[in-house]
Amino acid sequence: VAEPPPPGRRFADLDGTLEEHRAGAISAEVAAARLVLAGHRPAPLADRLARTPGGEPVAGVLRAHPDGAERLALAARALRADAPPGDGVEQQRCVYERLAAIDPAIAVAAYSFGDAALLDRATEELVGLLRRWDLLGPGASVVDVGCGIGRLAARIAPRAGRVLGLDLSPAMLAEARARCGHLPGVRFELADGRSLRPAEDGSADLVLAVDTMPSARMAGADAAEALQAAMARALAPGGRILVMNYSYGGDPEADRRHVRAWARACGLRVLRDGTRDLSLWDGRAYLLADPRGT
Ligand SMILES: C[S@@+](CC[C@H](N)C(=O)[O-])C[C@H]1O[C@@H](n2cnc3c(N)ncnc32)[C@H](O)[C@@H]1O
């Protein structure tokens, strides 16, 4: 959840969001972030939630992060009131340049409210998933598409051989280089949004796209399909693609159909089809495998 929702879509409903939280489908952090992204002002929202049955944990997140909640509200307002110029890939670049200027941690994970410890907890949980699914290993070559501030590259590098982080936004890349450009085996490069250059075809054991595909899809079907084909071409025999979140459209079945069509077109196998495997973040996992050599 880094993008403000289109008016009237998915995140706007307080009761529905609270219901999802009460049912255990989303964490208090994700619920709080959704509501702020939907346009609720953080302080009155916290008061209202505190008076609503089951709303106290969500109110608690907002009260624990008053400054972060205000910055998230500012990011949502800035993007809603003043859509970035241009279209497609350039527009998405501009979105992330703006978000990075407001708060780079919020730009990569709105539910972190810019809190480094909270973001670390979410990153650890995700890297735990990569390890459980056996996606990392000594000598592995990883391409992190839409690497943002490099939070995953930093955690993955000690458990892999090389990590190439690619991102559309120079501001995000500057942040990534400052935070972890010094780590052995880690490199960050500017992406063109449609390819994985400078990664070579057939070279990657793992291509990661964590909350990147929604933005790639907002850049338009042509750019998204070019990027998807490039991700498949980048795989070494037996390599894997892990996409966390395919779109912000709120229709998991439609996303599954798109991912299956991508897999068919590129000769990949679908190993996970939009599962929710994390407790802090509600990202859905799509795991695709190159069938050669397995
Ligand atoms: C929500 S952030 C997630 C960052 C990172 N994956 C993480 O989870 O910390 C999405 C990132 O993808 C980048 N991005 C969006 N579309 C991209 C594309 N087509 N190619 C490369 N990077 C892209 C944005 O600039 C932004 O840094």
PDB file of C-alpha atoms and ligand atoms in Angstrom:
ATOM      1  CA  VAL A   1       0.000   0.000   0.000  1.00  0.00           C
ATOM      2  CA  ALA A   2       2.106   2.848  -1.232  1.00  0.00           C
ATOM      3  CA  GLU A   3      -0.437   4.413  -3.544  1.00  0.00           C
ATOM      4  CA  PRO A   4      -3.499   6.390  -2.518  1.00  0.00           C
ATOM      5  CA  PRO A   5      -6.585   4.570  -3.713  1.00  0.00           C
ATOM      6  CA  PRO A   6      -8.660   5.879  -6.574  1.00  0.00           C
ATOM      7  CA  PRO A   7     -11.655   7.723  -5.082  1.00  0.00           C
ATOM      8  CA  GLY A   8     -14.346   5.348  -3.902  1.00  0.00           C
ATOM      9  CA  ARG A   9     -12.231   2.217  -4.353  1.00  0.00           C
ATOM     10  CA  ARG A  10     -11.016  -0.550  -2.081  1.00  0.00           C
ATOM     11  CA  PHE A  11      -9.658   1.394   0.907  1.00  0.00           C
ATOM     12  CA  ALA A  12     -12.390   3.956   1.486  1.00  0.00           C
ATOM     13  CA  ASP A  13     -14.654   2.016   3.826  1.00  0.00           C
ATOM     14  CA  LEU A  14     -13.960   2.291   7.573  1.00  0.00           C
ATOM     15  CA  ASP A  15     -16.382  -0.451   8.606  1.00  0.00           C
ATOM     16  CA  GLY A  16     -15.133  -2.855   5.937  1.00  0.00           C
ATOM     17  CA  THR A  17     -11.490  -2.216   6.834  1.00  0.00           C
ATOM     18  CA  LEU A  18     -12.192  -2.754  10.547  1.00  0.00           C
ATOM     19  CA  GLU A  19     -14.119  -5.915   9.738  1.00  0.00           C
ATOM     20  CA  GLU A  20     -11.117  -7.288   7.826  1.00  0.00           C
ATOM     21  CA  HIS A  21      -8.890  -6.468  10.778  1.00  0.00           C
ATOM     22  CA  ARG A  22     -11.257  -8.058  13.296  1.00  0.00           C
ATOM     23  CA  ALA A  23     -11.434 -11.191  11.124  1.00  0.00           C
ATOM     24  CA  GLY A  24      -7.614 -11.408  11.222  1.00  0.00           C
ATOM     25  CA  ALA A  25      -7.196 -10.774   7.475  1.00  0.00           C
ATOM     26  CA  ILE A  26      -5.123  -7.577   7.916  1.00  0.00           C
ATOM     27  CA  SER A  27      -2.919  -6.245  10.692  1.00  0.00           C
ATOM     28  CA  ALA A  28      -3.759  -3.128  12.707  1.00  0.00           C
ATOM     29  CA  GLU A  29      -0.884  -1.378  10.876  1.00  0.00           C
ATOM     30  CA  VAL A  30      -2.290  -2.148   7.410  1.00  0.00           C
ATOM     31  CA  ALA A  31      -5.802  -1.164   8.525  1.00  0.00           C
ATOM     32  CA  ALA A  32      -4.531   2.162   9.877  1.00  0.00           C
ATOM     33  CA  ALA A  33      -2.527   2.873   6.707  1.00  0.00           C
ATOM     34  CA  ARG A  34      -5.480   2.084   4.438  1.00  0.00           C
ATOM     35  CA  LEU A  35      -7.740   4.461   6.301  1.00  0.00           C
ATOM     36  CA  VAL A  36      -5.230   7.312   6.226  1.00  0.00           C
ATOM     37  CA  LEU A  37      -4.592   6.682   2.506  1.00  0.00           C
ATOM     38  CA  ALA A  38      -8.355   6.836   1.989  1.00  0.00           C
ATOM     39  CA  GLY A  39      -8.343  10.420   3.220  1.00  0.00           C
ATOM     40  CA  HIS A  40      -9.211  10.117   6.942  1.00  0.00           C
ATOM     41  CA  ARG A  41      -7.342  12.666   9.063  1.00  0.00           C
ATOM     42  CA  PRO A  42      -5.182  10.749  11.545  1.00  0.00           C
ATOM     43  CA  ALA A  43      -6.096  12.418  14.884  1.00  0.00           C
ATOM     44  CA  PRO A  44      -9.906  12.426  14.494  1.00  0.00           C
ATOM     45  CA  LEU A  45      -9.676   8.954  12.968  1.00  0.00           C
ATOM     46  CA  ALA A  46      -7.832   7.644  16.047  1.00  0.00           C
ATOM     47  CA  ASP A  47     -10.526   9.150  18.321  1.00  0.00           C
ATOM     48  CA  ARG A  48     -13.301   7.599  16.275  1.00  0.00           C
ATOM     49  CA  LEU A  49     -11.597   4.194  16.154  1.00  0.00           C
ATOM     50  CA  ALA A  50     -11.059   4.236  19.920  1.00  0.00           C
ATOM     51  CA  ARG A  51     -14.844   4.557  20.348  1.00  0.00           C
ATOM     52  CA  THR A  52     -15.606   1.781  17.823  1.00  0.00           C
ATOM     53  CA  PRO A  53     -15.785  -1.866  18.937  1.00  0.00           C
ATOM     54  CA  GLY A  54     -12.593  -3.620  17.840  1.00  0.00           C
ATOM     55  CA  GLY A  55     -11.016  -0.353  16.681  1.00  0.00           C
ATOM     56  CA  GLU A  56      -8.658   0.173  19.629  1.00  0.00           C
ATOM     57  CA  PRO A  57      -5.604  -1.652  18.154  1.00  0.00           C
ATOM     58  CA  VAL A  58      -5.883   0.421  14.960  1.00  0.00           C
ATOM     59  CA  ALA A  59      -6.252   3.629  16.985  1.00  0.00           C
ATOM     60  CA  GLY A  60      -3.171   2.507  18.948  1.00  0.00           C
ATOM     61  CA  VAL A  61      -1.069   2.327  15.761  1.00  0.00           C
ATOM     62  CA  LEU A  62      -2.042   5.893  14.829  1.00  0.00           C
ATOM     63  CA  ARG A  63      -1.367   7.179  18.338  1.00  0.00           C
ATOM     64  CA  ALA A  64       2.028   5.452  18.426  1.00  0.00           C
ATOM     65  CA  HIS A  65       3.041   7.129  15.143  1.00  0.00           C
ATOM     66  CA  PRO A  66       1.531  10.627  15.109  1.00  0.00           C
ATOM     67  CA  ASP A  67       4.216  12.170  12.882  1.00  0.00           C
ATOM     68  CA  GLY A  68       4.369   9.216  10.498  1.00  0.00           C
ATOM     69  CA  ALA A  69       0.578   9.209  10.201  1.00  0.00           C
ATOM     70  CA  GLU A  70       0.631  12.913   9.311  1.00  0.00           C
ATOM     71  CA  ARG A  71       3.344  12.305   6.688  1.00  0.00           C
ATOM     72  CA  LEU A  72       1.330   9.445   5.208  1.00  0.00           C
ATOM     73  CA  ALA A  73      -1.741  11.706   5.059  1.00  0.00           C
ATOM     74  CA  LEU A  74       0.391  14.390   3.397  1.00  0.00           C
ATOM     75  CA  ALA A  75       1.665  11.884   0.804  1.00  0.00           C
ATOM     76  CA  ALA A  76      -1.882  10.760   0.017  1.00  0.00           C
ATOM     77  CA  ARG A  77      -3.117  14.362  -0.286  1.00  0.00           C
ATOM     78  CA  ALA A  78      -0.160  15.457  -2.413  1.00  0.00           C
ATOM     79  CA  LEU A  79      -0.760  12.708  -4.943  1.00  0.00           C
ATOM     80  CA  ARG A  80      -4.536  13.129  -4.997  1.00  0.00           C
ATOM     81  CA  ALA A  81      -4.599  16.901  -5.317  1.00  0.00           C
ATOM     82  CA  ASP A  82      -1.805  17.221  -7.810  1.00  0.00           C
ATOM     83  CA  ALA A  83      -1.380  14.200 -10.046  1.00  0.00           C
ATOM     84  CA  PRO A  84       2.155  13.988 -11.357  1.00  0.00           C
ATOM     85  CA  PRO A  85       2.630  15.099 -14.955  1.00  0.00           C
ATOM     86  CA  GLY A  86       3.156  12.794 -17.893  1.00  0.00           C
ATOM     87  CA  ASP A  87       1.921   9.264 -18.216  1.00  0.00           C
ATOM     88  CA  GLY A  88       3.061   5.698 -17.992  1.00  0.00           C
ATOM     89  CA  VAL A  89       6.510   4.939 -16.666  1.00  0.00           C
ATOM     90  CA  GLU A  90       7.499   8.614 -16.317  1.00  0.00           C
ATOM     91  CA  GLN A  91       4.444   9.309 -14.179  1.00  0.00           C
ATOM     92  CA  GLN A  92       5.289   6.413 -11.861  1.00  0.00           C
ATOM     93  CA  ARG A  93       8.869   7.678 -11.616  1.00  0.00           C
ATOM     94  CA  CYS A  94       7.498  11.052 -10.593  1.00  0.00           C
ATOM     95  CA  VAL A  95       5.156   9.496  -7.990  1.00  0.00           C
ATOM     96  CA  TYR A  96       8.074   7.796  -6.249  1.00  0.00           C
ATOM     97  CA  GLU A  97      10.304  10.852  -6.490  1.00  0.00           C
ATOM     98  CA  ARG A  98       7.611  12.752  -4.566  1.00  0.00           C
ATOM     99  CA  LEU A  99       6.979  10.003  -2.044  1.00  0.00           C
ATOM    100  CA  ALA A 100      10.724   9.655  -1.396  1.00  0.00           C
ATOM    101  CA  ALA A 101      10.917  13.378  -0.641  1.00  0.00           C
ATOM    102  CA  ILE A 102       8.133  13.040   1.966  1.00  0.00           C
ATOM    103  CA  ASP A 103       9.370   9.839   3.634  1.00  0.00           C
ATOM    104  CA  PRO A 104      11.329   7.047   1.911  1.00  0.00           C
ATOM    105  CA  ALA A 105      10.203   4.381   4.412  1.00  0.00           C
ATOM    106  CA  ILE A 106       6.549   5.319   3.899  1.00  0.00           C
ATOM    107  CA  ALA A 107       7.172   5.263   0.140  1.00  0.00           C
ATOM    108  CA  VAL A 108       8.128   1.580   0.299  1.00  0.00           C
ATOM    109  CA  ALA A 109       5.672   0.497   2.990  1.00  0.00           C
ATOM    110  CA  ALA A 110       2.879   2.852   4.005  1.00  0.00           C
ATOM    111  CA  TYR A 111       2.004   0.618   6.994  1.00  0.00           C
ATOM    112  CA  SER A 112       5.464   1.300   8.516  1.00  0.00           C
ATOM    113  CA  PHE A 113       4.467   4.932   9.187  1.00  0.00           C
ATOM    114  CA  GLY A 114       8.178   5.646   8.684  1.00  0.00           C
ATOM    115  CA  ASP A 115       9.095   3.696  11.840  1.00  0.00           C
ATOM    116  CA  ALA A 116      12.434   1.930  11.179  1.00  0.00           C
ATOM    117  CA  ALA A 117      11.795  -0.803  13.755  1.00  0.00           C
ATOM    118  CA  LEU A 118       8.361  -1.596  12.330  1.00  0.00           C
ATOM    119  CA  LEU A 119       9.732  -1.683   8.791  1.00  0.00           C
ATOM    120  CA  ASP A 120      12.548  -3.990   9.954  1.00  0.00           C
ATOM    121  CA  ARG A 121      10.015  -6.349  11.475  1.00  0.00           C
ATOM    122  CA  ALA A 122       8.087  -6.492   8.197  1.00  0.00           C
ATOM    123  CA  THR A 123      11.302  -7.026   6.203  1.00  0.00           C
ATOM    124  CA  GLU A 124      12.439  -9.839   8.518  1.00  0.00           C
ATOM    125  CA  GLU A 125       9.097 -11.578   8.113  1.00  0.00           C
ATOM    126  CA  LEU A 126       9.338 -11.378   4.329  1.00  0.00           C
ATOM    127  CA  VAL A 127      12.944 -12.596   4.216  1.00  0.00           C
ATOM    128  CA  GLY A 128      11.859 -15.474   6.497  1.00  0.00           C
ATOM    129  CA  LEU A 129       9.380 -16.443   3.782  1.00  0.00           C
ATOM    130  CA  LEU A 130      12.107 -16.396   1.108  1.00  0.00           C
ATOM    131  CA  ARG A 131      14.198 -18.707   3.274  1.00  0.00           C
ATOM    132  CA  ARG A 132      11.282 -21.061   4.007  1.00  0.00           C
ATOM    133  CA  TRP A 133      10.538 -21.324   0.311  1.00  0.00           C
ATOM    134  CA  ASP A 134      14.209 -22.011  -0.391  1.00  0.00           C
ATOM    135  CA  LEU A 135      14.616 -19.014  -2.686  1.00  0.00           C
ATOM    136  CA  LEU A 136      18.010 -17.943  -1.348  1.00  0.00           C
ATOM    137  CA  GLY A 137      21.326 -19.746  -1.157  1.00  0.00           C
ATOM    138  CA  PRO A 138      25.074 -19.180  -1.295  1.00  0.00           C
ATOM    139  CA  GLY A 139      26.071 -17.874  -4.714  1.00  0.00           C
ATOM    140  CA  ALA A 140      22.483 -17.123  -5.796  1.00  0.00           C
ATOM    141  CA  SER A 141      22.033 -14.236  -8.188  1.00  0.00           C
ATOM    142  CA  VAL A 142      19.054 -12.049  -7.250  1.00  0.00           C
ATOM    143  CA  VAL A 143      17.453  -9.179  -9.180  1.00  0.00           C
ATOM    144  CA  ASP A 144      15.296  -6.952  -6.962  1.00  0.00           C
ATOM    145  CA  VAL A 145      12.979  -5.076  -9.347  1.00  0.00           C
ATOM    146  CA  GLY A 146      11.709  -1.872  -7.756  1.00  0.00           C
ATOM    147  CA  CYS A 147      14.214  -2.161  -4.905  1.00  0.00           C
ATOM    148  CA  GLY A 148      13.165   1.125  -3.275  1.00  0.00           C
ATOM    149  CA  ILE A 149      15.448   1.989  -0.358  1.00  0.00           C
ATOM    150  CA  GLY A 150      17.222  -1.393  -0.575  1.00  0.00           C
ATOM    151  CA  ARG A 151      15.713  -2.848   2.608  1.00  0.00           C
ATOM    152  CA  LEU A 152      15.391  -6.316   1.017  1.00  0.00           C
ATOM    153  CA  ALA A 153      18.721  -6.200  -0.810  1.00  0.00           C
ATOM    154  CA  ALA A 154      20.455  -5.487   2.520  1.00  0.00           C
ATOM    155  CA  ARG A 155      18.866  -8.516   4.186  1.00  0.00           C
ATOM    156  CA  ILE A 156      19.223 -10.833   1.215  1.00  0.00           C
ATOM    157  CA  ALA A 157      22.862 -10.080   0.355  1.00  0.00           C
ATOM    158  CA  PRO A 158      24.365 -12.104   3.248  1.00  0.00           C
ATOM    159  CA  ARG A 159      22.269 -15.103   2.159  1.00  0.00           C
ATOM    160  CA  ALA A 160      22.957 -14.876  -1.587  1.00  0.00           C
ATOM    161  CA  GLY A 161      25.851 -14.250  -3.960  1.00  0.00           C
ATOM    162  CA  ARG A 162      24.844 -11.049  -5.744  1.00  0.00           C
ATOM    163  CA  VAL A 163      21.912  -8.688  -5.532  1.00  0.00           C
ATOM    164  CA  LEU A 164      21.169  -6.217  -8.314  1.00  0.00           C
ATOM    165  CA  GLY A 165      18.609  -3.639  -7.196  1.00  0.00           C
ATOM    166  CA  LEU A 166      16.782  -1.772  -9.967  1.00  0.00           C
ATOM    167  CA  ASP A 167      14.503   1.200  -9.492  1.00  0.00           C
ATOM    168  CA  LEU A 168      12.788   3.848 -11.596  1.00  0.00           C
ATOM    169  CA  SER A 169      13.334   6.610  -9.054  1.00  0.00           C
ATOM    170  CA  PRO A 170      16.742   8.293  -8.663  1.00  0.00           C
ATOM    171  CA  ALA A 171      15.725   9.499  -5.181  1.00  0.00           C
ATOM    172  CA  MET A 172      14.918   5.965  -4.033  1.00  0.00           C
ATOM    173  CA  LEU A 173      18.177   4.703  -5.530  1.00  0.00           C
ATOM    174  CA  ALA A 174      20.158   7.430  -3.748  1.00  0.00           C
ATOM    175  CA  GLU A 175      18.568   6.299  -0.481  1.00  0.00           C
ATOM    176  CA  ALA A 176      19.356   2.634  -1.267  1.00  0.00           C
ATOM    177  CA  ARG A 177      22.984   3.426  -2.104  1.00  0.00           C
ATOM    178  CA  ALA A 178      23.409   5.482   1.069  1.00  0.00           C
ATOM    179  CA  ARG A 179      21.880   2.756   3.252  1.00  0.00           C
ATOM    180  CA  CYS A 180      23.466  -0.347   1.764  1.00  0.00           C
ATOM    181  CA  GLY A 181      25.498   0.413  -1.372  1.00  0.00           C
ATOM    182  CA  HIS A 182      28.633  -0.516   0.596  1.00  0.00           C
ATOM    183  CA  LEU A 183      27.545  -4.127   1.219  1.00  0.00           C
ATOM    184  CA  PRO A 184      29.524  -6.793  -0.626  1.00  0.00           C
ATOM    185  CA  GLY A 185      27.736  -8.181  -3.684  1.00  0.00           C
ATOM    186  CA  VAL A 186      25.095  -5.412  -3.763  1.00  0.00           C
ATOM    187  CA  ARG A 187      24.640  -3.036  -6.701  1.00  0.00           C
ATOM    188  CA  PHE A 188      21.898  -0.531  -7.511  1.00  0.00           C
ATOM    189  CA  GLU A 189      21.045   0.725 -11.007  1.00  0.00           C
ATOM    190  CA  LEU A 190      18.452   3.028 -12.564  1.00  0.00           C
ATOM    191  CA  ALA A 191      15.652   1.074 -14.288  1.00  0.00           C
ATOM    192  CA  ASP A 192      13.828   2.005 -17.481  1.00  0.00           C
ATOM    193  CA  GLY A 193      10.579   0.417 -16.225  1.00  0.00           C
ATOM    194  CA  ARG A 194      10.252  -2.038 -19.107  1.00  0.00           C
ATOM    195  CA  SER A 195      13.398  -4.138 -18.930  1.00  0.00           C
ATOM    196  CA  LEU A 196      15.786  -5.508 -16.328  1.00  0.00           C
ATOM    197  CA  ARG A 197      18.848  -3.880 -17.895  1.00  0.00           C
ATOM    198  CA  PRO A 198      21.697  -4.233 -17.010  1.00  0.00           C
ATOM    199  CA  ALA A 199      20.806  -7.766 -15.807  1.00  0.00           C
ATOM    200  CA  GLU A 200      21.660 -10.314 -18.474  1.00  0.00           C
ATOM    201  CA  ASP A 201      19.139 -12.762 -19.849  1.00  0.00           C
ATOM    202  CA  GLY A 202      19.391 -16.208 -18.266  1.00  0.00           C
ATOM    203  CA  SER A 203      21.387 -14.944 -15.277  1.00  0.00           C
ATOM    204  CA  ALA A 204      19.026 -14.703 -12.273  1.00  0.00           C
ATOM    205  CA  ASP A 205      18.188 -17.440  -9.801  1.00  0.00           C
ATOM    206  CA  LEU A 206      15.563 -15.198  -8.247  1.00  0.00           C
ATOM    207  CA  VAL A 207      13.741 -12.157  -9.594  1.00  0.00           C
ATOM    208  CA  LEU A 208      11.887 -10.310  -6.830  1.00  0.00           C
ATOM    209  CA  ALA A 209       9.207  -7.688  -7.322  1.00  0.00           C
ATOM    210  CA  VAL A 210       7.899  -6.655  -3.911  1.00  0.00           C
ATOM    211  CA  ASP A 211       4.989  -4.233  -4.310  1.00  0.00           C
ATOM    212  CA  THR A 212       6.422  -3.144  -7.679  1.00  0.00           C
ATOM    213  CA  MET A 213       3.962  -4.732 -10.113  1.00  0.00           C
ATOM    214  CA  PRO A 214       1.039  -2.507  -9.033  1.00  0.00           C
ATOM    215  CA  SER A 215       3.060   0.507 -10.104  1.00  0.00           C
ATOM    216  CA  ALA A 216       4.285  -1.239 -13.271  1.00  0.00           C
ATOM    217  CA  ARG A 217       0.671  -1.986 -14.169  1.00  0.00           C
ATOM    218  CA  MET A 218      -0.404   1.595 -13.512  1.00  0.00           C
ATOM    219  CA  ALA A 219       2.228   2.574 -16.076  1.00  0.00           C
ATOM    220  CA  GLY A 220       0.122   0.765 -18.690  1.00  0.00           C
ATOM    221  CA  ALA A 221      -0.348  -2.716 -20.129  1.00  0.00           C
ATOM    222  CA  ASP A 222       2.476  -2.365 -22.696  1.00  0.00           C
ATOM    223  CA  ALA A 223       5.094  -1.433 -20.131  1.00  0.00           C
ATOM    224  CA  ALA A 224       3.875  -4.061 -17.629  1.00  0.00           C
ATOM    225  CA  GLU A 225       3.914  -6.832 -20.232  1.00  0.00           C
ATOM    226  CA  ALA A 226       7.372  -5.833 -21.448  1.00  0.00           C
ATOM    227  CA  LEU A 227       8.614  -5.929 -17.842  1.00  0.00           C
ATOM    228  CA  GLN A 228       6.987  -9.311 -17.206  1.00  0.00           C
ATOM    229  CA  ALA A 229       8.597 -10.808 -20.316  1.00  0.00           C
ATOM    230  CA  ALA A 230      11.962  -9.357 -19.267  1.00  0.00           C
ATOM    231  CA  MET A 231      11.590 -10.903 -15.801  1.00  0.00           C
ATOM    232  CA  ALA A 232      11.025 -14.320 -17.386  1.00  0.00           C
ATOM    233  CA  ARG A 233      13.976 -13.908 -19.790  1.00  0.00           C
ATOM    234  CA  ALA A 234      16.277 -12.926 -16.921  1.00  0.00           C
ATOM    235  CA  LEU A 235      15.803 -16.309 -15.219  1.00  0.00           C
ATOM    236  CA  ALA A 236      18.568 -18.902 -15.177  1.00  0.00           C
ATOM    237  CA  PRO A 237      17.346 -22.498 -15.699  1.00  0.00           C
ATOM    238  CA  GLY A 238      15.204 -23.445 -12.693  1.00  0.00           C
ATOM    239  CA  GLY A 239      15.036 -19.812 -11.517  1.00  0.00           C
ATOM    240  CA  ARG A 240      12.065 -18.301  -9.700  1.00  0.00           C
ATOM    241  CA  ILE A 241      10.089 -15.081  -9.838  1.00  0.00           C
ATOM    242  CA  LEU A 242       8.452 -13.902  -6.612  1.00  0.00           C
ATOM    243  CA  VAL A 243       5.893 -11.135  -7.034  1.00  0.00           C
ATOM    244  CA  MET A 244       4.380  -9.707  -3.878  1.00  0.00           C
ATOM    245  CA  ASN A 245       1.175  -7.920  -4.906  1.00  0.00           C
ATOM    246  CA  TYR A 246       0.277  -7.867  -8.567  1.00  0.00           C
ATOM    247  CA  SER A 247      -2.092  -4.880  -8.528  1.00  0.00           C
ATOM    248  CA  TYR A 248      -4.022  -2.636  -6.161  1.00  0.00           C
ATOM    249  CA  GLY A 249      -7.248  -3.378  -7.999  1.00  0.00           C
ATOM    250  CA  GLY A 250      -8.793  -5.263  -5.062  1.00  0.00           C
ATOM    251  CA  ASP A 251      -9.777  -8.229  -7.293  1.00  0.00           C
ATOM    252  CA  PRO A 252      -7.548 -11.219  -6.483  1.00  0.00           C
ATOM    253  CA  GLU A 253      -9.268 -13.423  -9.092  1.00  0.00           C
ATOM    254  CA  ALA A 254      -8.479 -10.922 -11.854  1.00  0.00           C
ATOM    255  CA  ASP A 255      -4.866 -10.774 -10.653  1.00  0.00           C
ATOM    256  CA  ARG A 256      -4.635 -14.576 -10.683  1.00  0.00           C
ATOM    257  CA  ARG A 257      -5.900 -14.638 -14.284  1.00  0.00           C
ATOM    258  CA  HIS A 258      -3.276 -12.053 -15.315  1.00  0.00           C
ATOM    259  CA  VAL A 259      -0.476 -13.953 -13.590  1.00  0.00           C
ATOM    260  CA  ARG A 260      -1.544 -17.260 -15.146  1.00  0.00           C
ATOM    261  CA  ALA A 261      -1.616 -15.633 -18.589  1.00  0.00           C
ATOM    262  CA  TRP A 262       1.889 -14.250 -17.985  1.00  0.00           C
ATOM    263  CA  ALA A 263       3.113 -17.717 -16.926  1.00  0.00           C
ATOM    264  CA  ARG A 264       1.541 -19.346 -20.016  1.00  0.00           C
ATOM    265  CA  ALA A 265       3.000 -16.756 -22.378  1.00  0.00           C
ATOM    266  CA  CYS A 266       6.510 -17.196 -20.952  1.00  0.00           C
ATOM    267  CA  GLY A 267       6.479 -20.963 -20.318  1.00  0.00           C
ATOM    268  CA  LEU A 268       6.631 -20.641 -16.508  1.00  0.00           C
ATOM    269  CA  ARG A 269       4.960 -22.753 -13.818  1.00  0.00           C
ATOM    270  CA  VAL A 270       2.804 -21.104 -11.144  1.00  0.00           C
ATOM    271  CA  LEU A 271       3.803 -22.395  -7.707  1.00  0.00           C
ATOM    272  CA  ARG A 272       1.830 -19.909  -5.604  1.00  0.00           C
ATOM    273  CA  ASP A 273      -1.205 -18.123  -6.819  1.00  0.00           C
ATOM    274  CA  GLY A 274      -1.889 -15.032  -4.736  1.00  0.00           C
ATOM    275  CA  THR A 275      -1.532 -16.517  -1.253  1.00  0.00           C
ATOM    276  CA  ARG A 276      -1.337 -14.353   1.862  1.00  0.00           C
ATOM    277  CA  ASP A 277       1.508 -15.672   3.953  1.00  0.00           C
ATOM    278  CA  LEU A 278       2.534 -12.750   6.167  1.00  0.00           C
ATOM    279  CA  SER A 279       1.024 -11.395   9.363  1.00  0.00           C
ATOM    280  CA  LEU A 280       2.184  -7.764   9.330  1.00  0.00           C
ATOM    281  CA  TRP A 281       1.780  -6.961   5.623  1.00  0.00           C
ATOM    282  CA  ASP A 282      -1.147  -8.134   3.489  1.00  0.00           C
ATOM    283  CA  GLY A 283       0.894  -8.541   0.271  1.00  0.00           C
ATOM    284  CA  ARG A 284      -0.164 -11.496  -1.877  1.00  0.00           C
ATOM    285  CA  ALA A 285       2.489 -13.923  -3.101  1.00  0.00           C
ATOM    286  CA  TYR A 286       2.769 -15.136  -6.708  1.00  0.00           C
ATOM    287  CA  LEU A 287       5.649 -17.550  -7.196  1.00  0.00           C
ATOM    288  CA  LEU A 288       6.595 -18.553 -10.747  1.00  0.00           C
ATOM    289  CA  ALA A 289       9.235 -21.086 -11.755  1.00  0.00           C
ATOM    290  CA  ASP A 290      11.299 -21.679 -14.845  1.00  0.00           C
ATOM    291  CA  PRO A 291      10.736 -25.397 -15.558  1.00  0.00           C
ATOM    292  CA  ARG A 292      14.181 -26.015 -17.115  1.00  0.00           C
ATOM    293  CA  GLY A 293      16.573 -28.054 -14.987  1.00  0.00           C
ATOM    294  CA  THR A 294      14.086 -28.742 -12.163  1.00  0.00           C
TER     295      THR A 294
HETATM  296  C1  LIG B   1       6.098   0.287  -3.031  1.00  0.00           C
HETATM  297  S1  LIG B   1       7.765   0.548  -3.468  1.00  0.00           S
HETATM  298  C2  LIG B   1       8.465  -0.989  -2.909  1.00  0.00           C
HETATM  299  C3  LIG B   1       9.964  -0.953  -2.799  1.00  0.00           C
HETATM  300  C4  LIG B   1      10.636  -2.254  -2.374  1.00  0.00           C
HETATM  301  N1  LIG B   1      10.341  -3.351  -3.271  1.00  0.00           N
HETATM  302  C5  LIG B   1      10.252  -2.625  -0.971  1.00  0.00           C
HETATM  303  O1  LIG B   1       9.341  -3.450  -0.805  1.00  0.00           O
HETATM  304  O2  LIG B   1      10.847  -2.083  -0.060  1.00  0.00           O
HETATM  305  C6  LIG B   1       7.783   0.332  -5.250  1.00  0.00           C
HETATM  306  C7  LIG B   1       9.124   0.688  -5.869  1.00  0.00           C
HETATM  307  O3  LIG B   1       9.129   0.228  -7.215  1.00  0.00           O
HETATM  308  C8  LIG B   1       9.693   1.217  -8.056  1.00  0.00           C
HETATM  309  N2  LIG B   1       9.142   0.953  -9.385  1.00  0.00           N
HETATM  310  C9  LIG B   1       7.865   1.125  -9.794  1.00  0.00           C
HETATM  311  N3  LIG B   1       7.704   0.681 -11.053  1.00  0.00           N
HETATM  312  C10 LIG B   1       8.907   0.195 -11.437  1.00  0.00           C
HETATM  313  C11 LIG B   1       9.391  -0.411 -12.641  1.00  0.00           C
HETATM  314  N4  LIG B   1       8.597  -0.599 -13.684  1.00  0.00           N
HETATM  315  N5  LIG B   1      10.698  -0.778 -12.707  1.00  0.00           N
HETATM  316  C12 LIG B   1      11.513  -0.578 -11.643  1.00  0.00           C
HETATM  317  N6  LIG B   1      11.118   0.003 -10.490  1.00  0.00           N
HETATM  318  C13 LIG B   1       9.828   0.371 -10.379  1.00  0.00           C
HETATM  319  C14 LIG B   1       9.299   2.529  -7.413  1.00  0.00           C
HETATM  320  O4  LIG B   1      10.143   3.584  -7.794  1.00  0.00           O
HETATM  321  C15 LIG B   1       9.408   2.172  -5.921  1.00  0.00           C
HETATM  322  O5  LIG B   1      10.695   2.426  -5.417  1.00  0.00           O
END
